[in-house]
Amino acid sequence: DTAVSQTPKYLVTQMGNDKSIKCEQNLGHDTMYWYKQDSKKFLKIMFSYNNKELIINETVPNRFSPKSPDKAHLNLHINSLELGDSAVYFCASSRGGSTYNEQFFGPGTRLTVL
Amino acid sequence: GENVEQHPSTLSVQEGDSAVIKCTYSDSASNYFPWYKQELGKRPQLIIDIRSNVGEKKDQRIAVTLNKTAKHFSLHITETQPEDSAVYFCAASRWSSNTGKLIFGQGTTLQVKP
């Protein structure tokens, strides 16, 4: 069974388009995250949700809008795509609680904006 | 702001040798320090982690040390094998409000030559 899954795996689109990436976890975790990995392999946190509530919102352009319909799903919608949005986007999840818990990453979505 | 510096950016060793990767963090409130391994085209996967109340942790050929005073932590891999070749990321996190964003280092590409 796949713990954290993302769709699509690859996404190629034109500048100015709007696209969505979906993430689902079957681990029963309360907290989900989106990370961006750029061409230099640098991983950076974008958002975090706990029980459908936005907890972390890093300085990400408001063209990026996360949505969590339930605690097993966290989707990422991107409006007006730009060349600089090309990257690999990773979803992750962890248990909530009072102490730190391991984050499990999805397989990633490679977004290419032409 | 929060920052994690990781060195070296690339590391090449002979099979059987040891490899050491070092990281320094800026947020003194960080309380959790995981290390992730990312193989080419794959997701980051946790290999070992350490909490701020522990100075050292070992798991078979992998060990991590933490110096809270210096805000420095290191990954040690002994008896390296070709399958250890990958990109390794250190991260620091301050857990609060049921979530903990990971601040990643820049990554170290480890090559183990047979």
Short mmCIF file of C-alpha atoms in Angstrom, two decimals:
data_model
loop_
_atom_site.label_atom_id
_atom_site.label_comp_id
_atom_site.label_asym_id
_atom_site.label_seq_id
_atom_site.Cartn_x
_atom_site.Cartn_y
_atom_site.Cartn_z
CA ASP A 1 0.00 0.00 0.00
CA THR A 2 1.25 3.45 -0.90
CA ALA A 3 1.53 5.60 2.23
CA VAL A 4 1.64 9.05 0.61
CA SER A 5 0.60 9.32 -3.01
CA GLN A 6 0.55 12.23 -5.44
CA THR A 7 -1.01 12.78 -8.83
CA PRO A 8 0.10 13.50 -11.41
CA LYS A 9 3.72 12.34 -11.36
CA TYR A 10 4.62 14.60 -14.26
CA LEU A 11 2.94 17.84 -15.33
CA VAL A 12 3.99 19.83 -18.39
CA THR A 13 2.10 23.02 -19.11
CA GLN A 14 2.31 26.47 -20.65
CA MET A 15 2.93 29.73 -18.84
CA GLY A 16 -0.25 31.36 -17.64
CA ASN A 17 -2.18 28.12 -17.18
CA ASP A 18 -3.77 26.95 -13.92
CA LYS A 19 -2.99 23.46 -12.61
CA SER A 20 -3.59 21.30 -9.57
CA ILE A 21 -1.60 18.59 -7.81
CA LYS A 22 -3.35 16.13 -5.53
CA CYS A 23 -1.98 14.38 -2.46
CA GLU A 24 -3.45 11.61 -0.35
CA GLN A 25 -2.11 9.77 2.68
CA ASN A 26 -3.47 6.54 4.16
CA LEU A 27 -1.36 6.65 7.34
CA GLY A 28 -4.02 8.26 9.49
CA HIS A 29 -1.79 11.30 10.00
CA ASP A 30 -3.15 14.64 11.15
CA THR A 31 -0.58 16.90 9.54
CA MET A 32 0.29 17.35 5.87
CA TYR A 33 2.85 19.49 4.09
CA TRP A 34 3.89 20.78 0.70
CA TYR A 35 7.57 21.20 -0.15
CA LYS A 36 9.19 22.56 -3.30
CA GLN A 37 12.48 21.16 -4.61
CA ASP A 38 14.16 23.40 -7.14
CA SER A 39 16.62 22.57 -9.90
CA LYS A 40 19.51 22.76 -7.43
CA LYS A 41 17.82 20.12 -5.27
CA PHE A 42 17.03 22.62 -2.53
CA LEU A 43 13.96 21.58 -0.49
CA LYS A 44 11.80 24.32 0.98
CA ILE A 45 8.59 24.18 3.00
CA MET A 46 5.57 25.89 1.46
CA PHE A 47 2.54 24.98 3.58
CA SER A 48 1.44 22.82 6.46
CA TYR A 49 -2.06 21.77 7.47
CA ASN A 50 -3.18 20.12 10.69
CA ASN A 51 -6.66 18.58 10.69
CA LYS A 52 -7.63 20.67 7.66
CA GLU A 53 -6.41 23.89 9.29
CA LEU A 54 -3.59 25.93 7.74
CA ILE A 55 -0.73 26.11 10.25
CA ILE A 56 2.28 27.12 8.20
CA ASN A 57 2.22 29.45 5.23
CA GLU A 58 5.71 30.40 4.16
CA THR A 59 6.28 33.39 1.89
CA VAL A 60 4.74 31.72 -1.11
CA PRO A 61 3.07 33.79 -3.88
CA ASN A 62 -0.70 33.87 -3.49
CA ARG A 63 -0.94 32.18 -6.89
CA PHE A 64 -0.40 29.01 -4.83
CA SER A 65 -3.47 27.93 -2.91
CA PRO A 66 -3.53 24.75 -0.84
CA LYS A 67 -6.82 23.07 -0.01
CA SER A 68 -7.48 20.30 2.46
CA PRO A 69 -10.96 18.76 2.01
CA ASP A 70 -10.24 16.29 4.81
CA LYS A 71 -7.20 15.34 6.85
CA ALA A 72 -6.17 12.60 4.40
CA HIS A 73 -5.96 14.95 1.43
CA LEU A 74 -4.01 18.11 0.69
CA ASN A 75 -4.18 19.55 -2.80
CA LEU A 76 -2.15 22.34 -4.32
CA HIS A 77 -3.65 24.65 -6.92
CA ILE A 78 -1.41 27.00 -8.86
CA ASN A 79 -2.78 29.92 -10.86
CA SER A 80 -1.07 31.78 -13.70
CA LEU A 81 1.93 29.46 -13.85
CA GLU A 82 5.35 31.05 -14.36
CA LEU A 83 8.64 29.62 -15.62
CA GLY A 84 10.07 29.84 -12.10
CA ASP A 85 7.39 27.48 -10.80
CA SER A 86 9.13 24.60 -12.57
CA ALA A 87 10.26 22.26 -9.81
CA VAL A 88 9.45 19.00 -8.08
CA TYR A 89 6.66 19.38 -5.54
CA PHE A 90 6.59 16.93 -2.65
CA CYS A 91 3.70 16.29 -0.35
CA ALA A 92 4.46 14.89 3.10
CA SER A 93 2.54 13.85 6.19
CA SER A 94 3.20 13.23 9.86
CA ARG A 95 1.32 12.51 13.03
CA GLY A 96 0.36 15.55 15.07
CA GLY A 97 0.80 15.72 18.81
CA SER A 98 3.10 17.33 21.32
CA THR A 99 6.39 15.87 20.12
CA TYR A 100 8.01 15.69 16.76
CA ASN A 101 7.05 12.86 14.42
CA GLU A 102 8.69 11.64 11.22
CA GLN A 103 7.52 13.20 7.99
CA PHE A 104 6.76 10.73 5.20
CA PHE A 105 7.17 12.07 1.69
CA GLY A 106 5.16 11.33 -1.42
CA PRO A 107 6.85 10.42 -4.73
CA GLY A 108 6.83 13.99 -5.98
CA THR A 109 5.27 15.78 -8.93
CA ARG A 110 7.66 17.17 -11.52
CA LEU A 111 6.14 20.38 -12.87
CA THR A 112 7.59 21.85 -16.05
CA VAL A 113 6.33 25.23 -17.21
CA LEU A 114 7.14 26.07 -20.83
CA GLY B 1 15.72 33.90 9.77
CA GLU B 2 15.92 30.15 10.08
CA ASN B 3 18.80 28.67 8.17
CA VAL B 4 20.68 25.38 7.92
CA GLU B 5 24.12 25.26 6.34
CA GLN B 6 25.38 21.88 5.09
CA HIS B 7 28.88 20.87 4.00
CA PRO B 8 30.33 19.54 1.83
CA SER B 9 28.11 19.88 -1.21
CA THR B 10 29.77 16.86 -2.83
CA LEU B 11 31.70 13.99 -1.28
CA SER B 12 33.45 11.14 -3.03
CA VAL B 13 34.82 8.18 -1.07
CA GLN B 14 36.11 4.71 -1.78
CA GLU B 15 33.94 1.78 -0.82
CA GLY B 16 34.64 0.83 2.77
CA ASP B 17 35.75 4.30 3.81
CA SER B 18 33.81 6.56 6.16
CA ALA B 19 31.84 9.65 5.15
CA VAL B 20 31.02 12.64 7.32
CA ILE B 21 28.52 15.39 6.54
CA LYS B 22 28.21 18.45 8.76
CA CYS B 23 25.37 20.89 9.36
CA THR B 24 24.94 24.09 11.34
CA TYR B 25 21.58 25.58 12.26
CA SER B 26 20.61 29.10 13.26
CA ASP B 27 17.38 28.70 15.28
CA SER B 28 18.39 27.87 18.85
CA ALA B 29 14.82 26.67 19.55
CA SER B 30 15.19 23.82 17.06
CA ASN B 31 14.54 20.53 18.83
CA TYR B 32 14.55 17.87 16.14
CA PHE B 33 17.20 17.02 13.56
CA PRO B 34 16.42 14.41 10.91
CA TRP B 35 18.60 13.22 8.06
CA TYR B 36 17.05 12.26 4.74
CA LYS B 37 18.49 10.24 1.86
CA GLN B 38 17.24 10.95 -1.64
CA GLU B 39 18.17 8.63 -4.47
CA LEU B 40 17.99 9.92 -8.01
CA GLY B 41 14.39 10.56 -9.03
CA LYS B 42 13.02 9.30 -5.73
CA ARG B 43 11.45 10.80 -2.64
CA PRO B 44 13.46 11.85 0.43
CA GLN B 45 13.45 9.09 3.04
CA LEU B 46 14.38 9.38 6.68
CA ILE B 47 17.50 7.44 7.61
CA ILE B 48 18.12 8.65 11.15
CA ASP B 49 17.01 11.43 13.44
CA ILE B 50 18.02 12.93 16.77
CA ARG B 51 16.17 15.04 19.31
CA SER B 52 17.65 17.94 21.20
CA ASN B 53 17.88 16.04 24.49
CA VAL B 54 20.28 13.46 22.99
CA GLY B 55 23.92 13.98 22.01
CA GLU B 56 24.47 10.94 19.85
CA LYS B 57 22.47 8.19 18.14
CA LYS B 58 23.62 5.18 16.17
CA ASP B 59 21.87 2.77 13.83
CA GLN B 60 24.16 0.12 12.37
CA ARG B 61 26.58 1.93 10.01
CA ILE B 62 24.96 5.34 10.51
CA ALA B 63 25.43 7.68 13.44
CA VAL B 64 24.45 11.26 14.16
CA THR B 65 25.95 13.62 16.73
CA LEU B 66 24.48 16.86 18.05
CA ASN B 67 26.24 19.76 19.74
CA LYS B 68 23.50 22.13 20.92
CA THR B 69 25.93 24.70 22.24
CA ALA B 70 27.60 25.05 18.87
CA LYS B 71 24.31 24.47 17.01
CA HIS B 72 26.04 21.82 14.99
CA PHE B 73 25.15 18.26 14.02
CA SER B 74 26.82 15.65 11.85
CA LEU B 75 26.09 12.42 10.00
CA HIS B 76 28.66 9.65 10.02
CA ILE B 77 28.47 6.70 7.65
CA THR B 78 31.00 3.92 8.20
CA GLU B 79 31.98 1.10 5.84
CA THR B 80 30.36 2.87 2.90
CA GLN B 81 28.84 0.82 0.11
CA PRO B 82 27.95 1.77 -3.49
CA GLU B 83 24.25 1.74 -2.55
CA ASP B 84 24.95 4.58 -0.11
CA SER B 85 25.44 6.84 -3.13
CA ALA B 86 22.67 9.46 -3.03
CA VAL B 87 21.94 13.03 -1.96
CA TYR B 88 21.79 13.46 1.80
CA PHE B 89 19.88 16.29 3.46
CA CYS B 90 20.09 17.45 7.02
CA ALA B 91 17.18 19.37 8.49
CA ALA B 92 16.27 21.21 11.65
CA SER B 93 12.81 21.70 13.06
CA ARG B 94 11.06 23.40 15.95
CA TRP B 95 7.96 21.41 16.73
CA SER B 96 4.92 23.42 17.84
CA SER B 97 1.16 23.51 17.30
CA ASN B 98 1.01 19.92 16.02
CA THR B 99 3.37 20.69 13.18
CA GLY B 100 7.02 21.24 12.53
CA LYS B 101 8.37 22.62 9.32
CA LEU B 102 11.67 21.13 8.24
CA ILE B 103 14.38 23.62 7.35
CA PHE B 104 16.67 21.71 5.04
CA GLY B 105 20.36 22.08 4.33
CA GLN B 106 21.51 22.41 0.76
CA GLY B 107 22.22 18.69 0.36
CA THR B 108 25.39 16.62 -0.05
CA THR B 109 25.86 14.39 -3.07
CA LEU B 110 27.72 11.32 -1.85
CA GLN B 111 29.43 9.10 -4.36
CA VAL B 112 30.85 5.78 -3.19
CA LYS B 113 33.29 4.33 -5.68
CA PRO B 114 33.52 0.53 -5.85
#
